[in-house]
PDB file of C-alpha atoms in Angstrom:
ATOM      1  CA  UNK A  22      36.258  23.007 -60.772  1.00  0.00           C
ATOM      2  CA  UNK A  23      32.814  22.211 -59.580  1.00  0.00           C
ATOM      3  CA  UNK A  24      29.733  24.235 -60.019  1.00  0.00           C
ATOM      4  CA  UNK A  25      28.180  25.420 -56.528  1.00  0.00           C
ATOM      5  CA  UNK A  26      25.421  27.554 -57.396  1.00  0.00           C
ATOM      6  CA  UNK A  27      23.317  25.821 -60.057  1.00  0.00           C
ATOM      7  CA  UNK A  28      21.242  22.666 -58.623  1.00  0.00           C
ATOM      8  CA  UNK A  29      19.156  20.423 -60.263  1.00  0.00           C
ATOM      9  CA  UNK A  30      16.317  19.096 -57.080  1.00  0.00           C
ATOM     10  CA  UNK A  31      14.507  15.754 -58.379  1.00  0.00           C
ATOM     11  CA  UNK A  32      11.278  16.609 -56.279  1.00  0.00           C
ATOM     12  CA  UNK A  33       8.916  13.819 -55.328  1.00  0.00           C
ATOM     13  CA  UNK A  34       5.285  14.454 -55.727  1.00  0.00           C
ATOM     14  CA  UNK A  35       2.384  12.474 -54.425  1.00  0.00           C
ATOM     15  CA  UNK A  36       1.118   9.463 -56.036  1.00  0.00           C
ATOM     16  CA  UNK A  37      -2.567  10.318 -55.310  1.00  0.00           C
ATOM     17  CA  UNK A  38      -3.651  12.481 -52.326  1.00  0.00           C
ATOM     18  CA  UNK A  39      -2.049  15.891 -52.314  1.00  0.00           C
ATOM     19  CA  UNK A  40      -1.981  16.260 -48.560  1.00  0.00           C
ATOM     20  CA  UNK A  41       0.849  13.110 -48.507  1.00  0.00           C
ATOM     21  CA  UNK A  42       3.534  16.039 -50.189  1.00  0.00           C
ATOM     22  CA  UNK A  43       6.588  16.650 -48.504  1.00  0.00           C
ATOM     23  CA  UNK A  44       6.767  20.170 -46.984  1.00  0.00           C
ATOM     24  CA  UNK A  45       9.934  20.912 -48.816  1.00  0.00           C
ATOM     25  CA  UNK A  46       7.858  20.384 -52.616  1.00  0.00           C
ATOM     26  CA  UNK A  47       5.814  23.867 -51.662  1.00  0.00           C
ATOM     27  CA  UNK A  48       9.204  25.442 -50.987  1.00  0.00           C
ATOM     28  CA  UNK A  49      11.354  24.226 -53.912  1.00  0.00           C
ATOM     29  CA  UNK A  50       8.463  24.715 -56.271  1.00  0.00           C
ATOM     30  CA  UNK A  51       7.861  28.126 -54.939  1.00  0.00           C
ATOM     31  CA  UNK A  52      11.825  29.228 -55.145  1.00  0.00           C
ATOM     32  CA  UNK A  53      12.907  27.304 -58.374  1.00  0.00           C
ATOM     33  CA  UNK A  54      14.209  29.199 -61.601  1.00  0.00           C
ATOM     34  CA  UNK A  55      13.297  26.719 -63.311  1.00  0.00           C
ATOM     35  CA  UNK A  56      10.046  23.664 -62.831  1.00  0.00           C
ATOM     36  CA  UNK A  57      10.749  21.082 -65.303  1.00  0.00           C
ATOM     37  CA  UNK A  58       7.153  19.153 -64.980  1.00  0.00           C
ATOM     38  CA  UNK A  59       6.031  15.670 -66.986  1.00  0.00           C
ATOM     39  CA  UNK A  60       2.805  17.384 -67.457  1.00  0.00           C
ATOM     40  CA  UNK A  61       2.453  20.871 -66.921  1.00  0.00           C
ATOM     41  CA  UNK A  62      -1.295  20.766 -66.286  1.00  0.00           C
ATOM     42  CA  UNK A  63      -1.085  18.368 -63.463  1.00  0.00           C
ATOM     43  CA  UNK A  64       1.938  20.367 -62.066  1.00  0.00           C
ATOM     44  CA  UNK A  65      -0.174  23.458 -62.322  1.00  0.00           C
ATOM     45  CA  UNK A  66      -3.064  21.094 -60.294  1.00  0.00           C
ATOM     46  CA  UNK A  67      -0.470  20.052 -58.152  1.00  0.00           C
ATOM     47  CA  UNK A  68       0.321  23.840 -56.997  1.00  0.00           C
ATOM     48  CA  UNK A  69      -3.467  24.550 -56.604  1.00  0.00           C
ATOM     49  CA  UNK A  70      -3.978  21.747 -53.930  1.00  0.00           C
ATOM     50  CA  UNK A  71      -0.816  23.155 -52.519  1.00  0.00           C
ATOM     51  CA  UNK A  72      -1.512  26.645 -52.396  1.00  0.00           C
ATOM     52  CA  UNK A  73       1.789  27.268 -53.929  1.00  0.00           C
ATOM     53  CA  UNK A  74       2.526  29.757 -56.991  1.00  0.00           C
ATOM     54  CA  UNK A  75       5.908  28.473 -58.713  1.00  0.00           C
ATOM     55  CA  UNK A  76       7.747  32.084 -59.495  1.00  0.00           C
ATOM     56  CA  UNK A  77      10.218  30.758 -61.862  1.00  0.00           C
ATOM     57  CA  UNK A  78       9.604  29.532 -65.792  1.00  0.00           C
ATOM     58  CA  UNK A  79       7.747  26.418 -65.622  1.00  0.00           C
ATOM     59  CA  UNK A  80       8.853  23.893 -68.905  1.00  0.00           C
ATOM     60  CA  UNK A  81       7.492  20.461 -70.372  1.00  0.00           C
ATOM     61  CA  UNK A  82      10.366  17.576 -69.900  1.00  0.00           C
ATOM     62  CA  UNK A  83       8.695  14.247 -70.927  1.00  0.00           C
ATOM     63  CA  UNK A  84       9.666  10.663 -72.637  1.00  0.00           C
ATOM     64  CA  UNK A  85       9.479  12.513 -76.120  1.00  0.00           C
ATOM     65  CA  UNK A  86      11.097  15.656 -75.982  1.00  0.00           C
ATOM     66  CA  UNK A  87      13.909  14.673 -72.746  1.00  0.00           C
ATOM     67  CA  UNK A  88      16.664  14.136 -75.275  1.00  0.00           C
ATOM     68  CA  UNK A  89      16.567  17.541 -76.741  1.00  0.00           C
ATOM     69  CA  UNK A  90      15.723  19.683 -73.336  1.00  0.00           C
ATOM     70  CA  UNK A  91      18.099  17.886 -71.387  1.00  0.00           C
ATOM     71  CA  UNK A  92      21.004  20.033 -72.721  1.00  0.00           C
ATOM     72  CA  UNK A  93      18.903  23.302 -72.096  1.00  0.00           C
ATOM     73  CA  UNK A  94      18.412  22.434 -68.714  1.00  0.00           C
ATOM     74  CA  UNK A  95      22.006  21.212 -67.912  1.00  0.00           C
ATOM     75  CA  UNK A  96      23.184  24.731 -69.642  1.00  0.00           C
ATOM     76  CA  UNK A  97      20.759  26.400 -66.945  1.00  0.00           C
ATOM     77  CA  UNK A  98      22.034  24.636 -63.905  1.00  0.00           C
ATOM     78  CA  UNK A  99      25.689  25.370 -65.256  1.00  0.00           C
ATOM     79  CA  UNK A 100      24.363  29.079 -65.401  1.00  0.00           C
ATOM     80  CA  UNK A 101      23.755  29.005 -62.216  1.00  0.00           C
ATOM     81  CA  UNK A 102      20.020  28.525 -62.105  1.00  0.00           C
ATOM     82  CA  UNK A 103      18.379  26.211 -59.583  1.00  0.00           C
ATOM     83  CA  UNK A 104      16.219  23.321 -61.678  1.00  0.00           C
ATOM     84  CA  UNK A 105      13.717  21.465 -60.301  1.00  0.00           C
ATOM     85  CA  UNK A 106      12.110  18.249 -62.170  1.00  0.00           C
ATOM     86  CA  UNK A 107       8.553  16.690 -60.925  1.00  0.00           C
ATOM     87  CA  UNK A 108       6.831  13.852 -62.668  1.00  0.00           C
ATOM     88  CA  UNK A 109       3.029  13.109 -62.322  1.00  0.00           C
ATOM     89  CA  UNK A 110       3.204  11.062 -59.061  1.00  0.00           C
ATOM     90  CA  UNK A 111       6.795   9.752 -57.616  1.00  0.00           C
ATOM     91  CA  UNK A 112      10.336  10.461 -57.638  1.00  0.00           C
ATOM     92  CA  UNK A 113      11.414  11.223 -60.984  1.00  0.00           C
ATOM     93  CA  UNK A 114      14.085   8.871 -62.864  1.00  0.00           C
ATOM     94  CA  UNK A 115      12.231   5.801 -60.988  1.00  0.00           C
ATOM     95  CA  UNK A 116       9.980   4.879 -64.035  1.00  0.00           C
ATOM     96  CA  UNK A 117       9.809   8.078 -65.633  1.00  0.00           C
ATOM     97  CA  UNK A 118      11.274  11.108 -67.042  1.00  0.00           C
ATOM     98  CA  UNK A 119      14.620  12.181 -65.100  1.00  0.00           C
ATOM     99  CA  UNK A 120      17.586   9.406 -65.796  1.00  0.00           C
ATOM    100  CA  UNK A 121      18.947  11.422 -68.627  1.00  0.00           C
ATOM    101  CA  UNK A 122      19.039  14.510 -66.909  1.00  0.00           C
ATOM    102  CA  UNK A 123      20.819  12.996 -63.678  1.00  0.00           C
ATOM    103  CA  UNK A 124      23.560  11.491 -65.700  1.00  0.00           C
ATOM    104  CA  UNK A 125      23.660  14.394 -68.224  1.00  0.00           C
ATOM    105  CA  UNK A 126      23.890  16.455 -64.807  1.00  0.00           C
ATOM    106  CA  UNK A 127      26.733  14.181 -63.178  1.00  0.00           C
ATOM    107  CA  UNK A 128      28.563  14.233 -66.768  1.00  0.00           C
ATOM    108  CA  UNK A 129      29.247  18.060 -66.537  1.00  0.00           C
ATOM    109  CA  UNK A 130      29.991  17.711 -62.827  1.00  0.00           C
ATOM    110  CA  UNK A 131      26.894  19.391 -61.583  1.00  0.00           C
ATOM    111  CA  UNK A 132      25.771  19.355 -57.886  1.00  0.00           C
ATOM    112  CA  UNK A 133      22.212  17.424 -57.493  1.00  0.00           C
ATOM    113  CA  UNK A 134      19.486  16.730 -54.735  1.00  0.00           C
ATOM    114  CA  UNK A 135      16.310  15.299 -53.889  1.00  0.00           C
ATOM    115  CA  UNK A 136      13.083  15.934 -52.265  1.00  0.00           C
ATOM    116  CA  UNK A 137      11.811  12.569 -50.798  1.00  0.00           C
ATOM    117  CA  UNK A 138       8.408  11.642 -50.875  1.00  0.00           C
ATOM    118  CA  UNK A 139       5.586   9.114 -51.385  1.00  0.00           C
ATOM    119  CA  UNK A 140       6.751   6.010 -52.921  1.00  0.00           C
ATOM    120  CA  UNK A 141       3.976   3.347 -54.579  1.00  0.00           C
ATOM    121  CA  UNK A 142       6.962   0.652 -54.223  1.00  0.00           C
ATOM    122  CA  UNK A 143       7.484   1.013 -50.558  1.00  0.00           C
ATOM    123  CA  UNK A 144       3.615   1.462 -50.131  1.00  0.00           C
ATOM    124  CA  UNK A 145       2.753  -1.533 -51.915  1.00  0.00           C
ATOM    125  CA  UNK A 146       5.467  -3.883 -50.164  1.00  0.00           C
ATOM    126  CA  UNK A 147       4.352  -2.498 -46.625  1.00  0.00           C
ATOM    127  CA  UNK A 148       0.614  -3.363 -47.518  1.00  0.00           C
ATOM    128  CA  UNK A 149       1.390  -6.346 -49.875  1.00  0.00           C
ATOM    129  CA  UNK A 150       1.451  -9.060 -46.253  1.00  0.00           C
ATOM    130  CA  UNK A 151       4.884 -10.361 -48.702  1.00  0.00           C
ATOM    131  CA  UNK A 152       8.450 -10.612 -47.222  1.00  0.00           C
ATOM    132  CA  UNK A 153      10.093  -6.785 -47.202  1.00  0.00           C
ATOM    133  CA  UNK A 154      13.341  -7.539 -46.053  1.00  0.00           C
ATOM    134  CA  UNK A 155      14.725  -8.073 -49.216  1.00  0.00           C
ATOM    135  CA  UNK A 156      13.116  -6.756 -52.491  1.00  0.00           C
ATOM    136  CA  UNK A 157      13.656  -5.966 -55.962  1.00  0.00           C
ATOM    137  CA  UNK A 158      11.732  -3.395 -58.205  1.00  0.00           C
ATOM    138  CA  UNK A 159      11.735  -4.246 -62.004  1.00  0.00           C
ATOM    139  CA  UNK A 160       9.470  -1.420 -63.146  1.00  0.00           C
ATOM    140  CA  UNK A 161       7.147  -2.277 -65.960  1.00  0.00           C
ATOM    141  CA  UNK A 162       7.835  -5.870 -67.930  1.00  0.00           C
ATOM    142  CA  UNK A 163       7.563  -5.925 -71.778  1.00  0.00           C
ATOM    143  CA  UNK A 164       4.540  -5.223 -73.850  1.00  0.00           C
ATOM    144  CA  UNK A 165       5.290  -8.195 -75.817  1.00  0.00           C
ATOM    145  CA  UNK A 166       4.288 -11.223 -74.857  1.00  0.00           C
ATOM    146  CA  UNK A 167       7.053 -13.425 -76.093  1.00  0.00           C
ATOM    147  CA  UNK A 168       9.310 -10.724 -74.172  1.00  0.00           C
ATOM    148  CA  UNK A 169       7.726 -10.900 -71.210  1.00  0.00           C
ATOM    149  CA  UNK A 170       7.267 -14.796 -71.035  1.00  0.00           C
ATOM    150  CA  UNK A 171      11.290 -14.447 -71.313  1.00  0.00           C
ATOM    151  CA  UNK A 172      11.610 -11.826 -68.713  1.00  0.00           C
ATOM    152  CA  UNK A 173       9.640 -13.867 -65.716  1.00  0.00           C
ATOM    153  CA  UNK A 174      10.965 -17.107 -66.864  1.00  0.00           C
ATOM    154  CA  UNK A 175      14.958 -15.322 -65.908  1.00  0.00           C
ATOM    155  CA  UNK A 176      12.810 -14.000 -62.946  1.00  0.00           C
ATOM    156  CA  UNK A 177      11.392 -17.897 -61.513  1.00  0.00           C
ATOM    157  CA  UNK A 178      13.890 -18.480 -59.458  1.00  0.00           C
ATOM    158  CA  UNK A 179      14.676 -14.878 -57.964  1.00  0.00           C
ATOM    159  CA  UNK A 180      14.481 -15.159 -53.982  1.00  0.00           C
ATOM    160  CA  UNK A 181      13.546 -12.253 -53.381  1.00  0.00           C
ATOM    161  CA  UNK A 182      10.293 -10.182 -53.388  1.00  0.00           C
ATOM    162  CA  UNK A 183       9.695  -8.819 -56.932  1.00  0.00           C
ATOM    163  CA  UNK A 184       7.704  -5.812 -57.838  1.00  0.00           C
ATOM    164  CA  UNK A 185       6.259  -3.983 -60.398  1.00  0.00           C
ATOM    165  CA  UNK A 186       3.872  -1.587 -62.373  1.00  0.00           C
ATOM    166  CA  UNK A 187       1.642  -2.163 -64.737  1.00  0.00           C
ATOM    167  CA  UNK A 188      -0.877  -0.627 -66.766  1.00  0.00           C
ATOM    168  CA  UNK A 189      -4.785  -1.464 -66.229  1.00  0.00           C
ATOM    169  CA  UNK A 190      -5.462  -3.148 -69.528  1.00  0.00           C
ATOM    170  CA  UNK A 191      -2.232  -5.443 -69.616  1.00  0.00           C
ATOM    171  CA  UNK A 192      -3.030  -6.729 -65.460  1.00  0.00           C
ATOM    172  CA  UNK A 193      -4.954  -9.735 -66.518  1.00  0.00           C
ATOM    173  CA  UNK A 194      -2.487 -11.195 -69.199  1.00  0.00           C
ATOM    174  CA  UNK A 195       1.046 -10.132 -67.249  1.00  0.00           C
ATOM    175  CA  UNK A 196      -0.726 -12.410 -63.970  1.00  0.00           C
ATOM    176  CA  UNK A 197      -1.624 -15.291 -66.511  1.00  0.00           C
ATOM    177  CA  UNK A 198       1.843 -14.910 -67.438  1.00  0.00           C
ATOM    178  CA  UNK A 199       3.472 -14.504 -63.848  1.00  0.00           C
ATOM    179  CA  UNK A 200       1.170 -17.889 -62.988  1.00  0.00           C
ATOM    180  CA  UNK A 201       2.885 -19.680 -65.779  1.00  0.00           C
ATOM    181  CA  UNK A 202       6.150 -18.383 -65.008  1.00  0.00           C
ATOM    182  CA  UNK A 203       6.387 -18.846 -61.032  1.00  0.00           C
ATOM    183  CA  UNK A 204       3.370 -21.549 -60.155  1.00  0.00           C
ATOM    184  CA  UNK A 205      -0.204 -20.566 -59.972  1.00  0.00           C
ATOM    185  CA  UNK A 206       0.036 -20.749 -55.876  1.00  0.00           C
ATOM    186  CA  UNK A 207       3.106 -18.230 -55.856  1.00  0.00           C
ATOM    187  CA  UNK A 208       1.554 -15.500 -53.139  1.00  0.00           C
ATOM    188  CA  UNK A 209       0.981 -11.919 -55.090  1.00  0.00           C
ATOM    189  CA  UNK A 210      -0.727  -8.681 -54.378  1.00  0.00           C
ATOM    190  CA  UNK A 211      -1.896  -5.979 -56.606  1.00  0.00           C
ATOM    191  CA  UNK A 212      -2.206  -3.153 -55.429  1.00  0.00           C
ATOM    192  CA  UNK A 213      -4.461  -0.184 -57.064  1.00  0.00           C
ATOM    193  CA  UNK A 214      -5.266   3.312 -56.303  1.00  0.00           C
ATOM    194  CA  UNK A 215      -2.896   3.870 -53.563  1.00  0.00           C
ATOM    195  CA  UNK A 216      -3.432   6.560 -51.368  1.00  0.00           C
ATOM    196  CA  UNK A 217      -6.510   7.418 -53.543  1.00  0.00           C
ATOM    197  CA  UNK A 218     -10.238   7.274 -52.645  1.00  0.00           C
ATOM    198  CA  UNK A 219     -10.793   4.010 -54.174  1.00  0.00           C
ATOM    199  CA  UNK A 220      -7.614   2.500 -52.523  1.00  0.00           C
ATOM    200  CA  UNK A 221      -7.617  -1.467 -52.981  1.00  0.00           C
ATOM    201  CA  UNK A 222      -5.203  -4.504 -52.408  1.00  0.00           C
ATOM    202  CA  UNK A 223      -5.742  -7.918 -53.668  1.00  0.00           C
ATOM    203  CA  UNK A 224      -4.016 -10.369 -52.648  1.00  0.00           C
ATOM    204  CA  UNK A 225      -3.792 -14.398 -53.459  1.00  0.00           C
ATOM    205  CA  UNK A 226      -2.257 -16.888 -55.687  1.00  0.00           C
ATOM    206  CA  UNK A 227      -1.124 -15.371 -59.104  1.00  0.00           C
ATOM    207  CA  UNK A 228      -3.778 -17.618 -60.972  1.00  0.00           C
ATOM    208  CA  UNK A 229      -6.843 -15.880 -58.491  1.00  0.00           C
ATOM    209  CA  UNK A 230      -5.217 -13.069 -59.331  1.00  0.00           C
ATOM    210  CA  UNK A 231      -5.639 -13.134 -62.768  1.00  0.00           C
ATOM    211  CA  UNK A 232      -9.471 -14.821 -62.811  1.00  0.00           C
ATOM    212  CA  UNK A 233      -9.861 -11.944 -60.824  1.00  0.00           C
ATOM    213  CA  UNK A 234      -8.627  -9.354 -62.942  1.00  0.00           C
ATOM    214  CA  UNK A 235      -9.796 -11.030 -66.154  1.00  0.00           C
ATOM    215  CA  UNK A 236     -13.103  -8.621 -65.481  1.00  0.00           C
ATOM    216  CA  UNK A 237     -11.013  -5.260 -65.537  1.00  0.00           C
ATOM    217  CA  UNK A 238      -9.133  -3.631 -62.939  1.00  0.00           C
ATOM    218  CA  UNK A 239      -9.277   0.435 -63.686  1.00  0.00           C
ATOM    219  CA  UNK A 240      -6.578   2.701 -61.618  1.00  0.00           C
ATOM    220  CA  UNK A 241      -2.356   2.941 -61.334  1.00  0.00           C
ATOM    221  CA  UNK A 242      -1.020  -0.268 -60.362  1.00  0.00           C
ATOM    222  CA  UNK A 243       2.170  -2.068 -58.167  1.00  0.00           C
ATOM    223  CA  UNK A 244       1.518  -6.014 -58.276  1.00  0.00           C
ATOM    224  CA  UNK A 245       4.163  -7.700 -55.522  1.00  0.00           C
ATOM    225  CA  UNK A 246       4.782 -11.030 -56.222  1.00  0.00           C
ATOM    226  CA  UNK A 247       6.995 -13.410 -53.417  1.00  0.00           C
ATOM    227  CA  UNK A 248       9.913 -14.808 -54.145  1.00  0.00           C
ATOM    228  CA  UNK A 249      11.199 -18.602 -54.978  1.00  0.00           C
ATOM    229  CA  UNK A 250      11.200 -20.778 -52.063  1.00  0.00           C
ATOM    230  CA  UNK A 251      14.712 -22.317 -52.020  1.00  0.00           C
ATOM    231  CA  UNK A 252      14.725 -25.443 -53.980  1.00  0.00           C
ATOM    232  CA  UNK A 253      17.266 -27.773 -51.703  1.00  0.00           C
ATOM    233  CA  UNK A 254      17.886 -30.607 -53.851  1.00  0.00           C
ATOM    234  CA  UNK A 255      19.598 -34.227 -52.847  1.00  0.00           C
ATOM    235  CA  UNK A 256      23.237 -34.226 -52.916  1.00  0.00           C
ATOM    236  CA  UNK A 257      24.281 -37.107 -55.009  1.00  0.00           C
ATOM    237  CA  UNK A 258      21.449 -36.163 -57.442  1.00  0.00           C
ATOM    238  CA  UNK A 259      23.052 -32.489 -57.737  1.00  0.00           C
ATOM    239  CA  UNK A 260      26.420 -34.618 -57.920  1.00  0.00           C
ATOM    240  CA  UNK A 261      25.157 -36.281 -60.795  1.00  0.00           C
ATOM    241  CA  UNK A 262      24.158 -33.317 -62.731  1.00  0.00           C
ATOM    242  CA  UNK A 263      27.211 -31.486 -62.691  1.00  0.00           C
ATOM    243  CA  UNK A 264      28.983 -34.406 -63.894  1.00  0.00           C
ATOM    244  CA  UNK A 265      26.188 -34.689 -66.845  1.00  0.00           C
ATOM    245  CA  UNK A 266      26.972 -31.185 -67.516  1.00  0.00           C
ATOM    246  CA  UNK A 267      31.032 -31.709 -67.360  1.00  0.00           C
ATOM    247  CA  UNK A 268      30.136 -34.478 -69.774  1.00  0.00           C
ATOM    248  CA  UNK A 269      28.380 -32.311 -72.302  1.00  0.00           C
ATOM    249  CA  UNK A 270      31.600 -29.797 -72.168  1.00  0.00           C
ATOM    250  CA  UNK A 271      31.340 -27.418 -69.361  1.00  0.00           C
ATOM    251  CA  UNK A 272      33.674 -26.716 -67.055  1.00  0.00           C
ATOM    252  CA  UNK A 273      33.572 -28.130 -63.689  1.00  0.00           C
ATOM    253  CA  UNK A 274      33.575 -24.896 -62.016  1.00  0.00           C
ATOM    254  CA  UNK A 275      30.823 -23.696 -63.905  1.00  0.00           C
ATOM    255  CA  UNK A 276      28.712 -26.700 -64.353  1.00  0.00           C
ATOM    256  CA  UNK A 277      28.816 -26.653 -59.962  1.00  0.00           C
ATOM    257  CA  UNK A 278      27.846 -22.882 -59.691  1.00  0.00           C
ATOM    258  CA  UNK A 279      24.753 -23.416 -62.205  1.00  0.00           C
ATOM    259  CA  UNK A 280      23.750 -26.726 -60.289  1.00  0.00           C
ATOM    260  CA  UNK A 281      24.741 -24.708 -57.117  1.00  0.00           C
ATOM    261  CA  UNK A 282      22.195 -21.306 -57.510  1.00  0.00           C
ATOM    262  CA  UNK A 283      19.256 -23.999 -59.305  1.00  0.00           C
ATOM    263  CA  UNK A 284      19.513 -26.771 -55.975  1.00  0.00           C
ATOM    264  CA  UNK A 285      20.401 -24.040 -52.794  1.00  0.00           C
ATOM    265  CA  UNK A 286      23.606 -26.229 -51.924  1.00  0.00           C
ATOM    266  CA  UNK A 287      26.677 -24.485 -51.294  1.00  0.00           C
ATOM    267  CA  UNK A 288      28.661 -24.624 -54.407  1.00  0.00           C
ATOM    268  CA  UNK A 289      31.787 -25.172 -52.463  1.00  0.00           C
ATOM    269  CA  UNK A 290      30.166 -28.369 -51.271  1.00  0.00           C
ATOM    270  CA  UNK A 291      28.990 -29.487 -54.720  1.00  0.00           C
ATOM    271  CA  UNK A 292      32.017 -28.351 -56.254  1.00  0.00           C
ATOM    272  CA  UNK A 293      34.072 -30.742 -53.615  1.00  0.00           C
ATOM    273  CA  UNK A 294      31.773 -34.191 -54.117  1.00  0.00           C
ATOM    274  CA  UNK A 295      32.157 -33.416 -57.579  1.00  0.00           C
ATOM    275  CA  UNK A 296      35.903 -33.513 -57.553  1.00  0.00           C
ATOM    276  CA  UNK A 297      35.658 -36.829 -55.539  1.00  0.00           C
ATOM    277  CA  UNK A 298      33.000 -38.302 -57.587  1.00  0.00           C
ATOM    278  CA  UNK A 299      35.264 -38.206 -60.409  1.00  0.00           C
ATOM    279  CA  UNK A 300      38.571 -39.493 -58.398  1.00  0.00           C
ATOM    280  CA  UNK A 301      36.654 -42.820 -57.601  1.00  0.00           C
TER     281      UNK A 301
END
């Protein structure tokens, strides 16, 4: 039997001026049993700028303690109570706090909404001067740098636009690493301080990017970063590399598809002149 009278509302919040709030974040704030806030202070700022006074219990839900207040605040909604979760700038479960609770929420069949709002990913792409009809969003990359050569070298050949987050003092070494990944002349822009008084967007090649953050960028950042041109190779040449691959063991199938998605032929195609290659 589903629950109808508990809700949990993932509310959007601004990610830098206050005025850019939805007119439904005064309301839910103001009516909620229950604010579940990444940072209480800057929820409590939040309210100030909105002239709103949150009548319900107001809770920290954050990275480190989400595992053992998610139960608390599924048992709430179950109660009947209506829950709503804000992070310190965007929708929550994109890149922060929130994931756990939707799923926990969906688990125990639990009715959920949202409160759209300001997005830095959509901002950035619109202002980025990059391709936005097809996109991917892949957050923040590793810390590591081993792990995050590995993560853009799987990304080199991804078509579409890429973006992502990144903290001020790991900017300069994640563009030296996108330039070494996908060419120093693959098109980027980072974009800083969105929607904030000291708004900027850079864009260039990824190595210009990086000389130029090299002297410190401060502020919350999106980088967008074009995808691959497609990479339309010769047709005997691909011919002759799926046979090299057959040759080494793989299948014929799957020695076309690989040669298929790294050359932008049809794999039908390659996979055909392959099978006649062989019959001569």
């Amino acid at each position: 039997m589903r629950h109808v009278s508990g809700l949990l509302v993932l509310a959007a919040t601004p990610i830098g001026d206050p005025r850019d709030a939805a007119p439904r974040l005064s309301e839910e704030l103001a009516r909620a049993d229950v604010v579940a806030a990444e940072d209480t202070r800057r929820l409590r700022r939040l309210c100030t700028d909105l002239g709103v006074e949150p009548s319900g219990q107001i809770v920290s839900y954050h990275e480190h303690n989400e595992a053992a207040k998610t139960p608390e605040l599924v048992a709430r909604i179950a109660a009947g109570d209506r829950v709503v979760l804000v992070t310190d700038a965007g929708m929550p479960s994109v890149s922060d706090p929130g994931y756990r609770l939707v799923t926990a929420c969906i688990d125990a069949d639990l009715d959920l909404t949202c409160v759209p709002g300001p997005s830095a990913v959509l901002m950035a792409l619109a202002v980025s001067g990059l391709p936005v009809d097809r996109f991917c969003f892949e957050g923040f990359p590793p810390r590591k740098a081993g792990e995050r050569a590995r993560t853009f070298a799987a990304l080199a050949t991804e078509p579409r636009t890429m973006v992502f987050f990144e903290a001020p003092h790991r900017i300069a070494e994640t563009l030296t690493a996108m330039a070494e990944a996908f060419g120093p002349e693959r098109r980027g822009a980072v974009c800083r301080e969105l929607t904030k008084t000291y708004e900027e967007v850079k864009r260039g090649g990824l190595a210009t990017l990086a000389t130029w953050a090299a002297d410190g960028v401060r502020g919350e950042i999106t980088v967008v970063v074009a995808g691959a041109e497609p990479v339309v190779a010769d047709l005997d040449t691909a011919v002759a590399q799926v046979l090299e691959r057959v040759a080494g063991g793989e299948r014929l199938k799957d020695a076309s598809a690989a040669v298929a998605q790294a050359s932008g032929l049809s794999r039908k195609v390659l996979y055909d002149a392959a099978v006649a290659a062989r019959a001569t």
